[in-house]
Amino acid sequence: MSYQIVVCGGIAPDPLQTLEPVPGPALKNEMMLPHVFDPWAAHALYEAGHLAKLNPGAKVWVVSMAPKAKLQQVMMTVAQKLPFELVPLDGPPGGFTDSADVAEALAAAIRTIAGLDLSRLLLFGGWESATRGAGTTMQRVGALLGITEQFLAVDQLEVRDGGSLRVWERLEGGRQQVSLCSGLPAMLAWATGHLPEPPNHPPTGMANGRLLMPALQKAKPAPAGAGCTFLDVSLPKQIRQTVIVKDKPAAEIAREIVEWITQ
Amino acid sequence: MILVILETPISKAGLESLCCATKLGDTLTVGLVGAAAQEAANSIGGCGARFLAVEGEPYSVSRYATDAAAAEALIRASGAALAIAPCTHRWQRALPGVAQRVGGAIDTHAVDISPGSVRRWYYRQRIEVTLARAATPWIILREPGSGDPWQGVPAQATVERLDVTPPATRTQVEGIEAQAASQQTIRPDAALLFVAGAGWTKKQKDGAVRTSEASELILQFVNRTGASLGSSKSLVDQSGEGQAVLPFLTHLHQVGQTGSTPRHRKGLASCCHGEEPHVVGWRFVNERRAINLDPNCGWARGKADVLYVADAFEVLREAAKALGQPGAD
Amino acid sequence: MNLDADILCVGFGPAMGGFLTTLTRGLSEEGLESAAMPGLPPQVICYERADDISFGVSGVVTRARAIRASFPEFDPDAVPMAAPVTSESLVYLLDPHGASRRPAMLRAADGILKIAAEHGAIELPYIPGFLQKHDGFVLSIGQFNQWAGQQVLMSGLAQIWPSAPVSAPLIEEGRVSGVVLAADGAGVRGALTVVGDGPYGAAGRRLDEEFGLPEGHVRDEWAVGMKLVIELPEDTTLAPGTVIHTFGYPEPEIFGFFYTHPDRIASAGIFVPSWLENPVRTAYRYLQHFIQHPYLWRYVRGGRMKSWGAKSLLESGRRGEPFLAGDGYARIGEGSGSTNVLTGSGVDEAWLTGTQLAEAVLVLLREKKPFTRENLEATYVARRRTSWLERENLVAEKARNGFARGVIQGFLGMALAGFTRGRLHWPSGDVKRRTLKEYYSGRLSPHRIVEIQKQCAAAGISLHDALMDACGWPAIQYDGQLLVTHQDALLMGGKVQAPAGAEDHVLFRDAVLCEECRQRTCIEMCSGQAIHAGETKVPAFEREKCVHCGACLWNCPGNNIAFAAGPGGFHSAEN
């Protein structure tokens, strides 16, 4: 089946240990930090790429909203992993924007994709962003596009003969709900999936690059607000007084630990 | 007015949300979604709320289309400016789309709700934020485990049933798959979370890699203590790279950045070096200890209550002896 | 020949920044046509090994003459961490612990200087003109690269692909016809290959193997630069643009730097040179002692490590210059011998070489001339030879000769060359490789050294800490903020990228040589502790800890380490 898969995903600073909020709120030096494609969305992208590979004629679009210059940098790496067409939106950085605004922008961008049949759409994304970490954007995009079959924290997708989808969603306590979806359109917000990160393949990058560069140059500004008032933004400050136990025989440590566990 | 959206039967997470809502000092409506609502309503009848329900077979399962239709009807019928639900998979899947439909705002993973504000985490659980919103209805999903459950008395409740035509859906729920073995995933009910770090698979003091012994010791320990097993991302990731790894670990064990943030009462980290287990992974674990060879590990210091500078292989070998009952494996 | 692109570039650093900035401006102005894809502008593709173009950690003070020529309106506010130099000092650091290895003459001088010293250091009243950077900028090369790279990308006239290592140039019938990608071994063909992958880049080294070096040229002087980015305490008195150059401590051969960026950020680092005779040459431990020197500690105490990183520098300067151009290729940047070893300046020089090549390429494209050795020499090399780069590098060429004979001779040699504008210089000599016994002679008995070696071998740890402790270096009091363990620095100062499935890029060629080696400098100097004692006598390598500093390559006394083009490395947090 010639799937039309749209993957929504932003970018996230990585490594994260130097994050420090500043009034705005924003992150101090966020644009200086190295960034990656949002790790949750990346899982969705790898699954999309895999599905497209198995189904000739399938096509993957990535709709991404981030500051254009940084998005461009990140995309030069992502584009080497699998074939896709980028639909970039030049939006604000970071996680302090509201999912309503982001979803509006993403849905509007998806509607403008030439040749996309919304009634056959497979909408993919991460189940949360690594920045806002709310897990609300994809459902909003789905709602805006009128998609009533939605799945969250997807671990596995099985495409069955006849085009129906069997979906495993991750529940609390490590259980999984299994559902059968008889047809498209559908929205799948992925948890980790099962696929490793594809290795870079420079020729794929070059092939993607032909459309990537002009698309980025033409990326439209997509304003997004916070939608709320931030009363306080801070790094957690609890520092524990760590007791360091050195030079104690293993047997004694083991006894102490067992005692502590059984208390 | 506050609406609390709960599924039937009411879970512990649901009772926690209810408890939280009762403390906000506003009139309360409970909206129930499920096969049948009366019994559930009675079980919390003492909370003094108005009870609305969307009930019937289509609403007995967790599914976006039906859950969203039910929740939308409850929000509209209640006229509530604030709706609270537990941040479980079911409501996290359904309510953002509902927020879109009703033109409202939504916040998830709330760890504290006060009149007019919400506290939650951003940036992979590294930044704490308190925020307020003017938009209504405001839907807040409250993180399970972040407060006490409601403990009032049951009472006969009057339930107003909303007539919601089940929406057309192409999704059929086939069932729930629980992992067969108890150690296949993080179990929130365990008293102890044991986190295995990448150090277990590294070269040991004698220069050898002893993965199979590591597997044995870890499984033995978690089985005998009844602990739930967690792992760091770096260790789980190695399985994708074809390295010698602990064969029973999957992404479901992962704590930290792209894993879970468990809320066990006690946590014991072993051979973990780095921020994921220490900073992010066990933020909500109350009592924390760590076994690490490096006394200067900046990651355990300030994050754990006790850091044992020792060889985890030796400690777990000794712990196995102390725990005894080899037959209990 | 079927071309995949017109111009293929290897490595994105300051030199490539200069090249692509100048080239893309020219391409956009002139409407030149691609030979690879007729009808389109010339296709320019740059492959960068690391995961990002702002990858490495790198604070620098530069006069930025060439950079400002490219950006006459250069506004440091536009580039994160950039600031104009506001003050500059050259400081001799005395050894507060008496643990460093100082020649007797220096020790005697220290005794006298101590009387005049403040904070254990002497600020020199005058900085020789050839060392001054007062009209320049303090920059982060990572941020500057990113700023320059983003502009190149936005031009749409060049593609820069990160995490795409080039394993070698594609050499066919004596000419370079493109590059070989490490990912799949595929060849990509282009009319011109621009090699700017630094002094230890795989493509550049392969060219040296294939074509040799010009007569008399040699690449035998190196240094590993290791740096911390520090958030200074809130009550810091240091103004952005403060530049401190140091020498004398933690060992007399180790130069240090301290630059203040805007927003209470400082870069502090040291260069551990190849002429430091100590075979257990751990930059990390030395770096910790360096920042704790009373002269600097008063500024950084209470600060926090924001970032960390390391990189090798080629210190041979013009003496290490390879053939700058050949049929189908040209070399730019540090790997082309552009660094000025007298002034300690390399970034601006590298940028200049890139702009010179770009100007040359535009001339050749305009005139529709092929990229032959003759044409590139007549355009690029000629430009380089008549520029300030060549003039100043000739002055510097022999400035460091003295260091091969001793640290005092080294300093005198630099002064001699600097003040006579290169007319006089110290006679050259060979750098001696000392054994542990020789290096510690007079301080640790051979018996004690053997004892320490045995203890460390039994514990499976490297020697350097134990030897330094034994010589009187105080133990590091870790605070978890600024003074952290080496492994914590790898985690807190950034993130080692080691993509799944990639092969080890550090390989020990001949097991017999490793088995016979007593020095094992590779283990002792490894900037990430990625090389350690293995189960056999051949050291073990952990890719997950390798920061790609390249120091093992030139530190191996037997030249027995192969350093292939591999993806990943250390992604410094804020550089």
PDB file of C-alpha atoms in Angstrom, chain B residues 115-247:
ATOM      1  CA  PRO B 115      -6.142  27.269  42.909  1.00  0.00           C
ATOM      2  CA  GLY B 116      -5.112  29.010  39.707  1.00  0.00           C
ATOM      3  CA  SER B 117      -1.796  27.298  39.112  1.00  0.00           C
ATOM      4  CA  VAL B 118      -0.114  24.056  38.200  1.00  0.00           C
ATOM      5  CA  ARG B 119       3.347  22.731  38.860  1.00  0.00           C
ATOM      6  CA  ARG B 120       5.012  20.379  36.375  1.00  0.00           C
ATOM      7  CA  TRP B 121       8.296  19.471  34.714  1.00  0.00           C
ATOM      8  CA  TYR B 122       9.815  20.504  31.403  1.00  0.00           C
ATOM      9  CA  TYR B 123      12.860  19.495  29.402  1.00  0.00           C
ATOM     10  CA  ARG B 124      12.993  15.824  30.148  1.00  0.00           C
ATOM     11  CA  GLN B 125      12.167  16.357  33.786  1.00  0.00           C
ATOM     12  CA  ARG B 126      14.936  18.821  34.448  1.00  0.00           C
ATOM     13  CA  ILE B 127      13.091  22.061  34.944  1.00  0.00           C
ATOM     14  CA  GLU B 128      10.291  22.721  37.404  1.00  0.00           C
ATOM     15  CA  VAL B 129       7.613  25.152  36.338  1.00  0.00           C
ATOM     16  CA  THR B 130       4.617  26.728  38.016  1.00  0.00           C
ATOM     17  CA  LEU B 131       2.188  28.212  35.547  1.00  0.00           C
ATOM     18  CA  ALA B 132      -1.229  29.824  35.422  1.00  0.00           C
ATOM     19  CA  ARG B 133      -3.714  30.029  32.562  1.00  0.00           C
ATOM     20  CA  ALA B 134      -6.591  32.279  31.676  1.00  0.00           C
ATOM     21  CA  ALA B 135      -8.046  30.027  28.973  1.00  0.00           C
ATOM     22  CA  THR B 136     -11.040  27.871  29.843  1.00  0.00           C
ATOM     23  CA  PRO B 137     -11.886  25.116  30.061  1.00  0.00           C
ATOM     24  CA  TRP B 138      -8.518  24.254  31.507  1.00  0.00           C
ATOM     25  CA  ILE B 139      -7.840  20.522  31.572  1.00  0.00           C
ATOM     26  CA  ILE B 140      -5.169  19.302  33.966  1.00  0.00           C
ATOM     27  CA  LEU B 141      -3.850  15.755  33.998  1.00  0.00           C
ATOM     28  CA  ARG B 142      -2.417  14.940  37.372  1.00  0.00           C
ATOM     29  CA  GLU B 143       0.575  12.621  37.662  1.00  0.00           C
ATOM     30  CA  PRO B 144      -0.288   9.413  39.530  1.00  0.00           C
ATOM     31  CA  GLY B 145       1.664   8.926  42.727  1.00  0.00           C
ATOM     32  CA  SER B 146       2.153  12.614  43.428  1.00  0.00           C
ATOM     33  CA  GLY B 147      -0.395  12.865  46.239  1.00  0.00           C
ATOM     34  CA  ASP B 148      -2.710  10.981  48.574  1.00  0.00           C
ATOM     35  CA  PRO B 149      -5.805   9.149  47.359  1.00  0.00           C
ATOM     36  CA  TRP B 150      -9.279  10.246  48.462  1.00  0.00           C
ATOM     37  CA  GLN B 151     -10.232   8.302  51.569  1.00  0.00           C
ATOM     38  CA  GLY B 152     -13.806   9.361  52.285  1.00  0.00           C
ATOM     39  CA  VAL B 153     -16.741   7.114  52.902  1.00  0.00           C
ATOM     40  CA  PRO B 154     -18.895   5.488  50.243  1.00  0.00           C
ATOM     41  CA  ALA B 155     -22.463   6.778  49.961  1.00  0.00           C
ATOM     42  CA  GLN B 156     -25.385   6.313  47.651  1.00  0.00           C
ATOM     43  CA  ALA B 157     -24.914   8.777  44.807  1.00  0.00           C
ATOM     44  CA  THR B 158     -27.326  10.284  42.323  1.00  0.00           C
ATOM     45  CA  VAL B 159     -25.903   9.863  38.849  1.00  0.00           C
ATOM     46  CA  GLU B 160     -27.034  12.010  35.922  1.00  0.00           C
ATOM     47  CA  ARG B 161     -26.454  10.011  32.754  1.00  0.00           C
ATOM     48  CA  LEU B 162     -25.550  11.886  29.594  1.00  0.00           C
ATOM     49  CA  ASP B 163     -26.904  10.502  26.393  1.00  0.00           C
ATOM     50  CA  VAL B 164     -23.859  10.415  24.136  1.00  0.00           C
ATOM     51  CA  THR B 165     -24.185   8.633  20.834  1.00  0.00           C
ATOM     52  CA  PRO B 166     -21.094   6.449  20.505  1.00  0.00           C
ATOM     53  CA  PRO B 167     -18.978   7.924  17.709  1.00  0.00           C
ATOM     54  CA  ALA B 168     -18.088   5.891  14.663  1.00  0.00           C
ATOM     55  CA  THR B 169     -14.719   4.273  15.190  1.00  0.00           C
ATOM     56  CA  ARG B 170     -12.514   1.930  13.224  1.00  0.00           C
ATOM     57  CA  THR B 171     -10.624   0.857  16.328  1.00  0.00           C
ATOM     58  CA  GLN B 172     -11.379  -2.292  18.190  1.00  0.00           C
ATOM     59  CA  VAL B 173      -9.555  -2.998  21.439  1.00  0.00           C
ATOM     60  CA  GLU B 174      -8.312  -6.564  21.442  1.00  0.00           C
ATOM     61  CA  GLY B 175      -6.988  -6.687  24.965  1.00  0.00           C
ATOM     62  CA  ILE B 176      -4.182  -6.001  27.350  1.00  0.00           C
ATOM     63  CA  GLU B 177      -0.905  -7.852  27.173  1.00  0.00           C
ATOM     64  CA  ALA B 178       0.966  -8.098  30.410  1.00  0.00           C
ATOM     65  CA  GLN B 179       4.534  -9.233  30.211  1.00  0.00           C
ATOM     66  CA  ALA B 180       4.778 -12.853  31.289  1.00  0.00           C
ATOM     67  CA  ALA B 181       7.633 -12.687  33.725  1.00  0.00           C
ATOM     68  CA  SER B 182       7.534 -10.308  36.634  1.00  0.00           C
ATOM     69  CA  GLN B 183      10.919  -8.812  35.806  1.00  0.00           C
ATOM     70  CA  GLN B 184      10.126  -7.941  32.207  1.00  0.00           C
ATOM     71  CA  THR B 185       9.229  -4.398  33.069  1.00  0.00           C
ATOM     72  CA  ILE B 186       9.282  -1.759  35.779  1.00  0.00           C
ATOM     73  CA  ARG B 187       6.625  -2.635  38.347  1.00  0.00           C
ATOM     74  CA  PRO B 188       5.343   0.415  40.194  1.00  0.00           C
ATOM     75  CA  ASP B 189       3.997  -1.718  43.050  1.00  0.00           C
ATOM     76  CA  ALA B 190       7.419  -2.916  44.194  1.00  0.00           C
ATOM     77  CA  ALA B 191       8.927  -1.351  47.308  1.00  0.00           C
ATOM     78  CA  LEU B 192      12.391  -1.134  45.798  1.00  0.00           C
ATOM     79  CA  LEU B 193      13.617  -0.075  42.387  1.00  0.00           C
ATOM     80  CA  PHE B 194      16.952  -1.631  41.513  1.00  0.00           C
ATOM     81  CA  VAL B 195      18.686   0.265  38.694  1.00  0.00           C
ATOM     82  CA  ALA B 196      21.398  -1.564  36.775  1.00  0.00           C
ATOM     83  CA  GLY B 197      23.851   0.715  34.998  1.00  0.00           C
ATOM     84  CA  ALA B 198      26.241   0.198  32.119  1.00  0.00           C
ATOM     85  CA  GLY B 199      29.093  -0.599  34.504  1.00  0.00           C
ATOM     86  CA  TRP B 200      27.802  -4.152  34.806  1.00  0.00           C
ATOM     87  CA  THR B 201      28.843  -4.912  31.266  1.00  0.00           C
ATOM     88  CA  LYS B 202      32.190  -3.153  31.353  1.00  0.00           C
ATOM     89  CA  LYS B 203      35.531  -4.694  31.973  1.00  0.00           C
ATOM     90  CA  GLN B 204      35.944  -5.546  35.636  1.00  0.00           C
ATOM     91  CA  LYS B 205      39.016  -5.202  37.838  1.00  0.00           C
ATOM     92  CA  ASP B 206      40.483  -8.447  36.575  1.00  0.00           C
ATOM     93  CA  GLY B 207      40.186  -7.239  33.010  1.00  0.00           C
ATOM     94  CA  ALA B 208      37.365  -9.613  32.099  1.00  0.00           C
ATOM     95  CA  VAL B 209      33.831  -8.848  31.021  1.00  0.00           C
ATOM     96  CA  ARG B 210      31.444 -10.946  33.062  1.00  0.00           C
ATOM     97  CA  THR B 211      28.048 -10.339  31.598  1.00  0.00           C
ATOM     98  CA  SER B 212      26.562 -13.725  32.387  1.00  0.00           C
ATOM     99  CA  GLU B 213      27.559 -13.461  36.020  1.00  0.00           C
ATOM    100  CA  ALA B 214      26.143  -9.956  36.088  1.00  0.00           C
ATOM    101  CA  SER B 215      22.834 -11.261  34.695  1.00  0.00           C
ATOM    102  CA  GLU B 216      22.705 -13.987  37.271  1.00  0.00           C
ATOM    103  CA  LEU B 217      23.499 -11.713  40.205  1.00  0.00           C
ATOM    104  CA  ILE B 218      21.021  -9.066  39.174  1.00  0.00           C
ATOM    105  CA  LEU B 219      18.159 -11.485  38.565  1.00  0.00           C
ATOM    106  CA  GLN B 220      18.889 -13.296  41.786  1.00  0.00           C
ATOM    107  CA  PHE B 221      18.868 -10.030  43.695  1.00  0.00           C
ATOM    108  CA  VAL B 222      15.647  -8.680  42.258  1.00  0.00           C
ATOM    109  CA  ASN B 223      13.888 -12.007  42.625  1.00  0.00           C
ATOM    110  CA  ARG B 224      14.873 -12.455  46.220  1.00  0.00           C
ATOM    111  CA  THR B 225      14.132  -8.882  47.269  1.00  0.00           C
ATOM    112  CA  GLY B 226      10.984  -8.548  45.169  1.00  0.00           C
ATOM    113  CA  ALA B 227      12.524  -5.431  43.676  1.00  0.00           C
ATOM    114  CA  SER B 228      11.496  -3.976  40.352  1.00  0.00           C
ATOM    115  CA  LEU B 229      14.280  -3.780  37.823  1.00  0.00           C
ATOM    116  CA  GLY B 230      15.198  -0.602  35.984  1.00  0.00           C
ATOM    117  CA  SER B 231      18.109   0.238  33.766  1.00  0.00           C
ATOM    118  CA  SER B 232      19.956   3.185  32.358  1.00  0.00           C
ATOM    119  CA  LYS B 233      19.541   4.231  28.749  1.00  0.00           C
ATOM    120  CA  SER B 234      23.138   3.510  27.900  1.00  0.00           C
ATOM    121  CA  LEU B 235      22.783  -0.089  28.981  1.00  0.00           C
ATOM    122  CA  VAL B 236      19.485  -0.617  27.177  1.00  0.00           C
ATOM    123  CA  ASP B 237      20.854   1.042  24.056  1.00  0.00           C
ATOM    124  CA  GLN B 238      23.722  -1.369  23.858  1.00  0.00           C
ATOM    125  CA  SER B 239      21.302  -4.138  22.987  1.00  0.00           C
ATOM    126  CA  GLY B 240      20.707  -2.350  19.709  1.00  0.00           C
ATOM    127  CA  GLU B 241      24.403  -2.352  18.988  1.00  0.00           C
ATOM    128  CA  GLY B 242      24.908  -6.075  19.285  1.00  0.00           C
ATOM    129  CA  GLN B 243      27.156  -5.832  22.315  1.00  0.00           C
ATOM    130  CA  ALA B 244      27.274  -8.249  25.183  1.00  0.00           C
ATOM    131  CA  VAL B 245      24.405  -7.029  27.296  1.00  0.00           C
ATOM    132  CA  LEU B 246      22.074  -8.264  29.933  1.00  0.00           C
ATOM    133  CA  PRO B 247      19.651 -10.224  27.797  1.00  0.00           C
TER     134      PRO B 247
END
